[in-house]
Amino acid sequence: MSIKAPIPNGINSQLFPVLLERIQPVEGSPLRILDLGPASAATVTFFSQYHCSLHFADLPLAGLNPVVEAQDENEVDTALAEARLVDHFRSLLDLPDNNRFDILLFWDYLNHLNDAAVRAFSKVIQPHFHPASRGHGFAVLNRNAQLYHQSYGVLANNLLMVNAVNKACPLAYPHSQSGLNNLLAGLEVNRSVLRTDGRLEVLMRTHQHT
């Protein structure tokens, strides 16, 4: 389904149709989608055309990054710090062990996480995708650009929707395409399109993809 008429807060997408064309659900299973954002009526309506299962993580921006006690840099145990981050994100996402998703919708969320947190977050979700899984989200071209968190929905295969802009939450750790590729475990950004606001719309695929 494509929409050409102007839609308030609509975002034309060149890459979402590509994402949908390339998905390969696990045989015998419904299409499984992980959306890191809050539930969106538009997204539910759009994906109702598929035999699918939608999981909205509704990650809280205020609690996305754990509170870390101040430590002397010389006393920081990197492995322990990462383990704590992994535990934090595993608890936050609370995904069933056997869930594997065909589509992962990251939206702006990775741009709220520093490098160590992106590594830990991606390790938590890595067991939940399969070799043909695909990801979609946003990075930035210029890391100095002032951008704010947006909540999104899916209106059509070529049209996304900005449900809300949170100007109290700037993107604290905007990541470039190459930056994400250096941080993500098991995923790589393989296509990107620059948007007028400075965001890069990106598609991701698994490293196991052939």
mmCIF file of N, CA and C in Angstrom, residues 75-85 116 119:
data_model
loop_
_atom_site.group_PDB
_atom_site.id
_atom_site.type_symbol
_atom_site.label_atom_id
_atom_site.label_comp_id
_atom_site.label_asym_id
_atom_site.label_seq_id
_atom_site.Cartn_x
_atom_site.Cartn_y
_atom_site.Cartn_z
ATOM 1 N N GLU A 75 39.679 3.120 38.262
ATOM 2 C CA GLU A 75 39.012 2.030 38.948
ATOM 3 C C GLU A 75 37.904 1.398 38.108
ATOM 4 N N VAL A 76 37.651 1.934 36.938
ATOM 5 C CA VAL A 76 36.568 1.432 36.105
ATOM 6 C C VAL A 76 36.933 0.066 35.530
ATOM 7 N N ASP A 77 36.092 -0.916 35.783
ATOM 8 C CA ASP A 77 36.242 -2.257 35.223
ATOM 9 C C ASP A 77 35.358 -2.312 33.982
ATOM 10 N N THR A 78 35.979 -2.263 32.794
ATOM 11 C CA THR A 78 35.212 -2.187 31.547
ATOM 12 C C THR A 78 34.268 -3.362 31.386
ATOM 13 N N ALA A 79 34.740 -4.567 31.668
ATOM 14 C CA ALA A 79 33.907 -5.757 31.515
ATOM 15 C C ALA A 79 32.715 -5.718 32.465
ATOM 16 N N LEU A 80 32.949 -5.287 33.696
ATOM 17 C CA LEU A 80 31.864 -5.202 34.673
ATOM 18 C C LEU A 80 30.857 -4.138 34.266
ATOM 19 N N ALA A 81 31.359 -2.994 33.780
ATOM 20 C CA ALA A 81 30.476 -1.912 33.344
ATOM 21 C C ALA A 81 29.594 -2.383 32.190
ATOM 22 N N GLU A 82 30.164 -3.122 31.244
ATOM 23 C CA GLU A 82 29.374 -3.614 30.112
ATOM 24 C C GLU A 82 28.348 -4.639 30.576
ATOM 25 N N ALA A 83 28.749 -5.503 31.501
ATOM 26 C CA ALA A 83 27.815 -6.507 32.020
ATOM 27 C C ALA A 83 26.620 -5.842 32.688
ATOM 28 N N ARG A 84 26.867 -4.748 33.401
ATOM 29 C CA ARG A 84 25.773 -4.029 34.044
ATOM 30 C C ARG A 84 24.849 -3.394 33.011
ATOM 31 N N LEU A 85 25.439 -2.863 31.944
ATOM 32 C CA LEU A 85 24.630 -2.293 30.872
ATOM 33 C C LEU A 85 23.780 -3.365 30.201
ATOM 34 N N ALA A 116 29.373 2.780 24.470
ATOM 35 C CA ALA A 116 29.339 1.570 25.298
ATOM 36 C C ALA A 116 27.919 1.035 25.419
ATOM 37 N N ARG A 119 26.806 -0.757 22.204
ATOM 38 C CA ARG A 119 27.387 -2.107 22.151
ATOM 39 C C ARG A 119 26.598 -3.076 23.029
#
